[in-house]
Each structure stands twice: as structure tokens, then as C-alpha cells.
Amino acid sequence: MDPLNPESFNLQKIKLPTGRTYEYCDQTPTDYKHDETPVLLLIHGFPELWYDWRYQIGPWVRRGWRVIVPSMLGYAGTDKPDDPALYTPFALAGEMADLLDALDVKKPIVVIAHDWGAPTAFSFATRYTERTKALVSLNFDIYIFKPPGVSIPNQPPMPMSITTDQLVAFGGADWLGYWYFLCSEGGPAKIQSNKTVSPELWGDGTIEKIMDGNLEAPGPSDLMTAKERQFHIDTLEAGGIDKPLNYYRQTPHAFAIQDRLKLNPVLPTTLPVLLVAPDHEPFGSPDRAEKSRGLVPSMEVVRIDSAHFTLLEKRDEVTQIIGDWVEKKLKEA
């Protein structure tokens, strides 16, 4: 497995009972034993790919673990339905369970997620508690996922239903205001035509300012080589950016589902949970991390000097921190 060569990974496709086809990377250690080897499910965020875990997959496989990394709905070689309701954490958690069933994974797994992958991971852990051994979230605090109507001490409950406008107002327009652009009618076309799907350009309104000509696009960062960056851009451009934006459009549907089904998505207090919280990311701020403890008092928090793309910015540190934590929890189980 060469992180600089996507073709060196074992990439497969499978059709799930929902009728949707998923692309996924499936790597096993040399001493792999089915139903004995620990399994890690890695869930990527936006606008990312299975390939964003390329620096973690190999080291974790060499620890003796099977690592499964799907391209999430709307991305790369996975199907790209139009309906935003299919992109809710509830729906995607169900498809993750279907994927594990299709791969005959029966023992509880470790779920590790970054960014928009985290709500799906949280939903999986609450719906399929018997299938979840441990949970790790990067750059996405559990506080933002607090159930509608559930209060954290000294914090208001999330509304039982919500629109994009209400969510931005609830979270703060200073760091959620870019949702307006991503959910706007002309947003996807602007992004696609300007070829600015490189992940370094996403953040607190930066991409909108570039699209409107109010900010000069920055030059390439040193987070990726030119070859890595081009693979990422080519893959996202081939599939289009419109369907990945359904992860933002789905929010009202997600809250409606929780309300209609009377879900109580609270993580089990006995579940080992790790939050890797970057110092320079609103979703992982120290304040929000501490608020998350109101939902999961046993949650462990590791601070890291990083911004949003922690998997690249602190690739070795993240790989080591999570690997050591998972190894410890597997031994304790």
C-alpha cells in the first residue's frame, strides 16, 4: 500500500440490499483470520474520498487489523442518488450495516470517522450498539450531534425540526454561514466550473469569496503532492460536486426522521469514545469538546495542533494516537 499510488490499494465494488452500489477499500493483514481479526470501519468527510485515509490504512493494517474504507454515497465509484434524504446519518448508518453484512463482518467493529463521516458514525453506534466496539471522531464534536430536545447542562436543546436558516442561526453565521452558498441553487455549478474542488479551498466561506471574485485563490499547500492533489480533483470532478453537497441539504431530513421515528440517538455510556479535537477548527474547539462530555462523560479528548484536514496535516501523529488508543481498547475488551 503506497499512499502515493491509489492503485496499490484493494478497491472493490458491491451492491447492497438498497440497490445502491458502494465502492470500498478492503485491506487485511497477512495473518488475517475471519471473525477473529479486529475490523476498523473508516468513514470520510466532505469533500473527501476513501483515499483521504491513505496514510492511516497501511499502518493500521500492519497492526493486525482489517481496514474497510467505503467511498461514501455521492462520491467516486459509489452511487450518487439525487434525493438528499438518502444522505442522512440514519440512512447511511443503515447502509454501513448492510456493507458489513455483505462482507460477512459479524463481530463488533471500531468505527473511525472524520468531518461529515462522524454523524454517520454516531448514528451507527446508537442504532447498532451491539456491533460497535469503540468510536473515534476527528474534527467533529459530539455536541453538534446532540439529539433534538435533549439538553446539555447550561446549553439550549436543539429544535425538534430545523431548516438550513435555523441551523446556521443556531450554530452561528460566523462559521456556518458558508452553508448558504453550498446549498444555493448556483453553488455547485460555480464550484464545478471554476475547478476549485481541491480540499485546501474549503472552510469558513473561503470558497464562496473565491467564486464571487472577492478573494484570490491561494496557491497549492504542502499538504499533498501534485499527484495526490490531481487524483483528488480528477475523482471529484468526474463524479461532480452536486451530490456530495447533499450532506448539507440533508439536515432538515435528518431531524425530521429523528422526530418521526422517535429516535433517541444517545451514545451508550459504556462505549469507549475518543474525540481528536484540533485547536484550529470550530467543530473541535476546547469549548465544544467539553460540552460534548455532557452527552458522553466517559469520552476521552486528545487535543492536536491542527486545522480541518487533520488526516493530512498531522498524518503521523493522528495515525499513532488513534492506533495506540484502539489497541488499548481492544486489549481491555
CSV table of C-alpha atoms in Angstrom, one decimal:
chain,number,residue,atom,x,y,z
A,1,MET,CA,0.0,0.0,0.0
A,2,ASP,CA,1.7,3.1,-1.3
A,3,PRO,CA,-0.1,6.3,-0.2
A,4,LEU,CA,1.1,8.0,-3.4
A,5,ASN,CA,-0.4,5.3,-5.6
A,6,PRO,CA,-4.2,4.7,-5.3
A,7,GLU,CA,-3.9,1.6,-7.5
A,8,SER,CA,-1.8,-0.1,-4.8
A,9,PHE,CA,-4.9,-0.4,-2.6
A,10,ASN,CA,-7.5,-3.1,-2.8
A,11,LEU,CA,-10.5,-1.3,-4.2
A,12,GLN,CA,-13.8,-3.2,-4.7
A,13,LYS,CA,-17.4,-2.6,-5.5
A,14,ILE,CA,-20.5,-4.2,-4.0
A,15,LYS,CA,-24.3,-3.9,-4.5
A,16,LEU,CA,-26.2,-3.5,-1.2
A,17,PRO,CA,-29.8,-4.6,-0.5
A,18,THR,CA,-30.9,-1.0,-1.0
A,19,GLY,CA,-29.9,-1.4,-4.7
A,20,ARG,CA,-27.1,1.1,-4.3
A,21,THR,CA,-23.6,0.2,-5.3
A,22,TYR,CA,-20.7,1.1,-3.0
A,23,GLU,CA,-17.0,1.4,-3.8
A,24,TYR,CA,-14.8,0.5,-0.9
A,25,CYS,CA,-11.2,-0.3,0.0
A,26,ASP,CA,-10.7,-3.5,1.9
A,27,GLN,CA,-7.2,-4.3,3.3
A,28,THR,CA,-6.4,-7.3,5.5
A,29,PRO,CA,-3.2,-8.1,7.4
A,30,THR,CA,-1.1,-11.1,6.3
A,31,ASP,CA,-2.3,-13.2,9.3
A,32,TYR,CA,-5.9,-12.3,8.7
A,33,LYS,CA,-8.4,-14.7,10.3
A,34,HIS,CA,-12.1,-14.1,9.6
A,35,ASP,CA,-14.2,-13.4,12.7
A,36,GLU,CA,-11.0,-13.1,14.8
A,37,THR,CA,-9.1,-10.2,13.3
A,38,PRO,CA,-10.3,-6.8,14.6
A,39,VAL,CA,-12.1,-4.7,12.0
A,40,LEU,CA,-12.0,-0.9,11.5
A,41,LEU,CA,-14.5,1.0,9.5
A,42,LEU,CA,-13.3,4.4,8.3
A,43,ILE,CA,-15.8,7.0,7.2
A,44,HIS,CA,-14.6,10.0,5.3
A,45,GLY,CA,-16.0,13.5,5.3
A,46,PHE,CA,-16.6,16.3,2.8
A,47,PRO,CA,-15.3,16.9,0.1
A,48,GLU,CA,-13.2,13.7,0.6
A,49,LEU,CA,-12.7,10.2,-0.7
A,50,TRP,CA,-11.7,6.8,0.7
A,51,TYR,CA,-8.2,7.9,-0.4
A,52,ASP,CA,-8.1,10.6,2.3
A,53,TRP,CA,-7.3,7.7,4.8
A,54,ARG,CA,-4.3,6.6,2.7
A,55,TYR,CA,-1.7,7.4,5.3
A,56,GLN,CA,-3.6,5.6,8.1
A,57,ILE,CA,-4.7,2.4,6.2
A,58,GLY,CA,-1.3,0.8,5.9
A,59,PRO,CA,0.0,1.4,9.4
A,60,TRP,CA,-3.3,0.1,11.0
A,61,VAL,CA,-3.3,-3.0,8.8
A,62,ARG,CA,0.3,-3.6,9.9
A,63,ARG,CA,-1.0,-3.6,13.5
A,64,GLY,CA,-3.0,-6.7,12.5
A,65,TRP,CA,-6.4,-5.1,11.8
A,66,ARG,CA,-8.7,-5.4,8.8
A,67,VAL,CA,-9.5,-1.9,7.5
A,68,ILE,CA,-12.6,-1.2,5.4
A,69,VAL,CA,-13.0,2.3,3.9
A,70,PRO,CA,-16.0,3.0,1.7
A,71,SER,CA,-16.4,5.9,-0.7
A,72,MET,CA,-19.5,7.4,0.9
A,73,LEU,CA,-22.7,7.9,-1.0
A,74,GLY,CA,-22.3,10.6,-3.7
A,75,TYR,CA,-18.6,10.1,-4.1
A,76,ALA,CA,-16.2,8.5,-6.5
A,77,GLY,CA,-17.3,5.0,-7.6
A,78,THR,CA,-20.3,4.8,-5.2
A,79,ASP,CA,-23.8,5.6,-6.4
A,80,LYS,CA,-24.9,9.2,-6.5
A,81,PRO,CA,-28.7,9.5,-5.9
A,82,ASP,CA,-30.4,12.8,-6.1
A,83,ASP,CA,-32.6,12.7,-3.0
A,84,PRO,CA,-30.9,14.4,0.0
A,85,ALA,CA,-33.0,12.3,2.3
A,86,LEU,CA,-30.8,9.3,1.4
A,87,TYR,CA,-27.8,11.1,2.8
A,88,THR,CA,-29.0,11.4,6.4
A,89,PRO,CA,-26.8,9.8,9.1
A,90,PHE,CA,-29.7,7.5,9.8
A,91,ALA,CA,-29.9,6.2,6.2
A,92,LEU,CA,-26.1,6.0,5.8
A,93,ALA,CA,-25.7,4.1,9.1
A,94,GLY,CA,-28.1,1.5,7.7
A,95,GLU,CA,-26.0,1.2,4.6
A,96,MET,CA,-22.8,0.8,6.6
A,97,ALA,CA,-24.5,-2.1,8.4
A,98,ASP,CA,-25.6,-3.5,5.1
A,99,LEU,CA,-22.0,-3.2,3.8
A,100,LEU,CA,-20.7,-5.1,6.9
A,101,ASP,CA,-23.3,-7.8,6.4
A,102,ALA,CA,-22.4,-8.1,2.7
A,103,LEU,CA,-18.7,-8.6,3.8
A,104,ASP,CA,-19.8,-11.1,6.4
A,105,VAL,CA,-18.4,-9.0,9.3
A,106,LYS,CA,-20.2,-10.2,12.4
A,107,LYS,CA,-18.1,-9.2,15.3
A,108,PRO,CA,-18.3,-5.7,16.8
A,109,ILE,CA,-16.1,-3.2,15.0
A,110,VAL,CA,-14.2,0.0,15.7
A,111,VAL,CA,-15.7,3.0,13.8
A,112,ILE,CA,-13.4,5.9,13.0
A,113,ALA,CA,-14.8,9.0,11.2
A,114,HIS,CA,-13.7,12.4,10.1
A,115,ASP,CA,-15.8,15.5,9.5
A,116,TRP,CA,-19.2,14.6,7.9
A,117,GLY,CA,-18.4,11.0,8.4
A,118,ALA,CA,-18.9,11.5,12.2
A,119,PRO,CA,-22.7,11.9,12.2
A,120,THR,CA,-23.0,8.6,10.3
A,121,ALA,CA,-20.6,7.0,12.8
A,122,PHE,CA,-22.6,8.4,15.7
A,123,SER,CA,-25.8,7.1,14.2
A,124,PHE,CA,-24.3,3.7,13.6
A,125,ALA,CA,-23.1,3.5,17.2
A,126,THR,CA,-26.5,4.4,18.6
A,127,ARG,CA,-28.5,2.1,16.2
A,128,TYR,CA,-26.2,-0.8,16.3
A,129,THR,CA,-24.7,-0.7,19.7
A,130,GLU,CA,-24.1,-4.5,19.7
A,131,ARG,CA,-22.0,-4.1,16.5
A,132,THR,CA,-19.8,-1.2,17.9
A,133,LYS,CA,-16.7,-1.9,19.9
A,134,ALA,CA,-15.4,1.7,20.0
A,135,LEU,CA,-15.9,5.0,18.3
A,136,VAL,CA,-13.4,7.7,17.2
A,137,SER,CA,-14.3,11.1,15.8
A,138,LEU,CA,-11.9,13.6,14.2
A,139,ASN,CA,-12.8,17.2,13.7
A,140,PHE,CA,-16.4,16.8,14.7
A,141,ASP,CA,-17.5,17.1,18.2
A,142,ILE,CA,-20.4,15.1,19.6
A,143,TYR,CA,-22.1,18.2,21.0
A,144,ILE,CA,-23.2,19.2,17.5
A,145,PHE,CA,-24.9,15.8,17.2
A,146,LYS,CA,-26.9,16.2,20.4
A,147,PRO,CA,-30.4,14.8,20.0
A,148,PRO,CA,-33.3,17.1,19.3
A,149,GLY,CA,-35.0,18.1,22.5
A,150,VAL,CA,-32.1,16.8,24.7
A,151,SER,CA,-30.3,19.4,26.8
A,152,ILE,CA,-26.8,19.6,28.0
A,153,PRO,CA,-26.4,21.4,31.3
A,154,ASN,CA,-26.4,25.2,30.6
A,155,GLN,CA,-27.0,24.7,26.9
A,156,PRO,CA,-30.2,25.0,24.9
A,157,PRO,CA,-31.7,21.9,23.3
A,158,MET,CA,-31.6,21.5,19.5
A,159,PRO,CA,-35.0,22.2,17.9
A,160,MET,CA,-37.1,19.1,17.0
A,161,SER,CA,-37.1,20.2,13.4
A,162,ILE,CA,-34.8,22.6,11.6
A,163,THR,CA,-34.1,24.4,8.3
A,164,THR,CA,-30.8,25.5,7.0
A,165,ASP,CA,-31.5,29.0,8.1
A,166,GLN,CA,-32.3,27.9,11.6
A,167,LEU,CA,-29.2,25.7,11.8
A,168,VAL,CA,-26.9,28.5,10.7
A,169,ALA,CA,-28.5,30.8,13.2
A,170,PHE,CA,-28.2,28.1,15.9
A,171,GLY,CA,-24.6,27.4,15.2
A,172,GLY,CA,-23.5,30.9,14.3
A,173,ALA,CA,-23.3,32.5,10.9
A,174,ASP,CA,-19.6,33.4,11.5
A,175,TRP,CA,-18.6,29.7,11.0
A,176,LEU,CA,-21.7,28.1,9.4
A,177,GLY,CA,-22.7,30.9,7.0
A,178,TYR,CA,-20.9,29.1,4.1
A,179,TRP,CA,-23.8,26.6,4.2
A,180,TYR,CA,-25.9,29.2,2.4
A,181,PHE,CA,-23.5,29.1,-0.6
A,182,LEU,CA,-23.2,25.3,-0.6
A,183,CYS,CA,-26.9,24.8,-0.5
A,184,SER,CA,-27.7,27.6,-3.0
A,185,GLU,CA,-29.1,26.8,-6.4
A,186,GLY,CA,-26.0,28.1,-8.3
A,187,GLY,CA,-23.3,27.0,-5.8
A,188,PRO,CA,-22.5,23.5,-7.3
A,189,ALA,CA,-22.2,24.9,-10.9
A,190,LYS,CA,-19.9,27.7,-9.7
A,191,ILE,CA,-17.7,25.3,-7.9
A,192,GLN,CA,-17.6,22.8,-10.8
A,193,SER,CA,-16.9,25.4,-13.5
A,194,ASN,CA,-14.1,27.0,-11.5
A,195,LYS,CA,-12.5,23.7,-10.8
A,196,THR,CA,-12.0,24.5,-7.1
A,197,VAL,CA,-12.8,21.2,-5.6
A,198,SER,CA,-9.3,20.9,-4.1
A,199,PRO,CA,-9.9,20.3,-0.3
A,200,GLU,CA,-7.5,23.1,0.7
A,201,LEU,CA,-10.1,25.7,-0.5
A,202,TRP,CA,-12.9,24.6,1.7
A,203,GLY,CA,-13.6,26.3,5.0
A,204,ASP,CA,-15.2,29.3,6.6
A,205,GLY,CA,-16.6,31.0,3.5
A,206,THR,CA,-13.3,30.9,1.6
A,207,ILE,CA,-14.6,29.1,-1.5
A,208,GLU,CA,-17.6,31.5,-1.8
A,209,LYS,CA,-15.4,34.5,-1.7
A,210,ILE,CA,-13.2,33.0,-4.5
A,211,MET,CA,-16.2,32.1,-6.6
A,212,ASP,CA,-17.5,35.7,-6.3
A,213,GLY,CA,-14.1,37.2,-7.3
A,214,ASN,CA,-13.7,38.8,-3.8
A,215,LEU,CA,-10.6,36.7,-2.9
A,216,GLU,CA,-7.7,35.4,-4.9
A,217,ALA,CA,-7.4,31.6,-4.8
A,218,PRO,CA,-4.4,30.6,-2.7
A,219,GLY,CA,-1.6,28.5,-4.2
A,220,PRO,CA,-1.3,24.8,-3.5
A,221,SER,CA,-0.3,24.0,0.1
A,222,ASP,CA,2.2,21.4,1.1
A,223,LEU,CA,-0.4,19.0,2.5
A,224,MET,CA,-0.4,17.0,-0.7
A,225,THR,CA,1.9,16.3,-3.6
A,226,ALA,CA,0.8,17.4,-7.0
A,227,LYS,CA,0.0,13.8,-7.9
A,228,GLU,CA,-2.2,13.3,-4.8
A,229,ARG,CA,-4.0,16.6,-5.4
A,230,GLN,CA,-4.7,15.8,-9.0
A,231,PHE,CA,-6.1,12.4,-8.2
A,232,HIS,CA,-8.4,14.1,-5.7
A,233,ILE,CA,-9.5,16.8,-8.1
A,234,ASP,CA,-10.0,14.4,-11.0
A,235,THR,CA,-12.1,12.0,-9.0
A,236,LEU,CA,-14.3,14.7,-7.6
A,237,GLU,CA,-14.7,16.4,-10.9
A,238,ALA,CA,-15.6,13.1,-12.6
A,239,GLY,CA,-18.4,12.5,-10.2
A,240,GLY,CA,-19.4,16.1,-9.8
A,241,ILE,CA,-19.7,18.1,-6.6
A,242,ASP,CA,-23.5,18.4,-6.6
A,243,LYS,CA,-24.3,15.1,-5.0
A,244,PRO,CA,-21.7,15.4,-2.2
A,245,LEU,CA,-23.4,18.7,-1.3
A,246,ASN,CA,-26.4,16.6,-0.3
A,247,TYR,CA,-24.6,16.1,3.0
A,248,TYR,CA,-25.6,19.8,3.7
A,249,ARG,CA,-29.0,19.6,2.1
A,250,GLN,CA,-30.0,16.5,4.2
A,251,THR,CA,-30.0,18.3,7.5
A,252,PRO,CA,-33.8,19.1,7.7
A,253,HIS,CA,-34.5,15.5,6.6
A,254,ALA,CA,-32.3,14.1,9.4
A,255,PHE,CA,-34.1,16.0,12.1
A,256,ALA,CA,-37.5,15.0,10.6
A,257,ILE,CA,-36.5,11.3,10.6
A,258,GLN,CA,-35.5,11.5,14.3
A,259,ASP,CA,-38.7,13.2,15.2
A,260,ARG,CA,-40.9,10.8,13.1
A,261,LEU,CA,-39.3,7.6,14.4
A,262,LYS,CA,-38.9,9.0,17.9
A,263,LEU,CA,-35.2,8.1,17.9
A,264,ASN,CA,-33.1,8.6,20.9
A,265,PRO,CA,-29.6,8.8,19.5
A,266,VAL,CA,-27.7,8.9,22.7
A,267,LEU,CA,-24.3,7.1,22.7
A,268,PRO,CA,-24.1,4.3,25.3
A,269,THR,CA,-22.2,5.4,28.4
A,270,THR,CA,-20.2,2.3,28.4
A,271,LEU,CA,-19.0,2.8,24.8
A,272,PRO,CA,-15.3,3.8,24.5
A,273,VAL,CA,-15.2,7.1,22.6
A,274,LEU,CA,-12.3,9.2,21.5
A,275,LEU,CA,-12.5,12.7,20.2
A,276,VAL,CA,-9.5,14.0,18.4
A,277,ALA,CA,-10.1,17.8,18.7
A,278,PRO,CA,-7.9,20.2,16.6
A,279,ASP,CA,-7.0,23.5,18.1
A,280,HIS,CA,-7.8,25.5,15.0
A,281,GLU,CA,-11.2,24.0,14.0
A,282,PRO,CA,-14.6,25.3,15.2
A,283,PHE,CA,-16.1,21.8,15.4
A,284,GLY,CA,-13.3,20.7,17.7
A,285,SER,CA,-12.7,23.7,19.8
A,286,PRO,CA,-11.9,23.1,23.5
A,287,ASP,CA,-15.2,24.7,24.5
A,288,ARG,CA,-17.3,22.4,22.3
A,289,ALA,CA,-15.2,19.3,23.3
A,290,GLU,CA,-16.1,20.0,26.9
A,291,LYS,CA,-19.8,20.5,26.1
A,292,SER,CA,-19.6,17.0,24.4
A,293,ARG,CA,-18.9,15.5,27.8
A,294,GLY,CA,-22.4,16.4,28.8
A,295,LEU,CA,-23.5,13.6,26.5
A,296,VAL,CA,-20.7,11.2,26.9
A,297,PRO,CA,-19.0,11.7,30.3
A,298,SER,CA,-16.5,8.9,29.7
A,299,MET,CA,-15.4,10.4,26.4
A,300,GLU,CA,-11.6,10.9,26.1
A,301,VAL,CA,-10.4,14.0,24.3
A,302,VAL,CA,-7.0,14.5,22.7
A,303,ARG,CA,-6.0,18.0,21.6
A,304,ILE,CA,-4.0,18.3,18.5
A,305,ASP,CA,-2.3,21.4,16.9
A,306,SER,CA,-4.2,21.2,13.5
A,307,ALA,CA,-6.9,22.8,11.5
A,308,HIS,CA,-9.6,20.9,9.5
A,309,PHE,CA,-7.6,18.4,7.4
A,310,THR,CA,-6.1,16.6,10.3
A,311,LEU,CA,-5.6,13.4,8.4
A,312,LEU,CA,-3.1,15.2,6.2
A,313,GLU,CA,-1.8,18.0,8.4
A,314,LYS,CA,-0.8,15.6,11.3
A,315,ARG,CA,-0.9,12.3,9.5
A,316,ASP,CA,1.8,10.5,11.5
A,317,GLU,CA,0.6,11.9,14.9
A,318,VAL,CA,-3.1,11.1,14.2
A,319,THR,CA,-2.2,7.6,13.0
A,320,GLN,CA,-0.2,6.9,16.2
A,321,ILE,CA,-2.7,8.5,18.6
A,322,ILE,CA,-5.7,6.6,17.2
A,323,GLY,CA,-3.7,3.4,16.7
A,324,ASP,CA,-2.5,3.3,20.3
A,325,TRP,CA,-5.9,4.2,21.6
A,326,VAL,CA,-7.7,1.5,19.6
A,327,GLU,CA,-5.0,-1.1,20.5
A,328,LYS,CA,-5.5,-0.3,24.2
A,329,LYS,CA,-9.3,-0.6,24.0
A,330,LEU,CA,-9.1,-3.9,22.1
A,331,LYS,CA,-6.9,-5.3,24.8
A,332,GLU,CA,-9.3,-4.1,27.5
A,333,ALA,CA,-12.4,-5.6,25.8
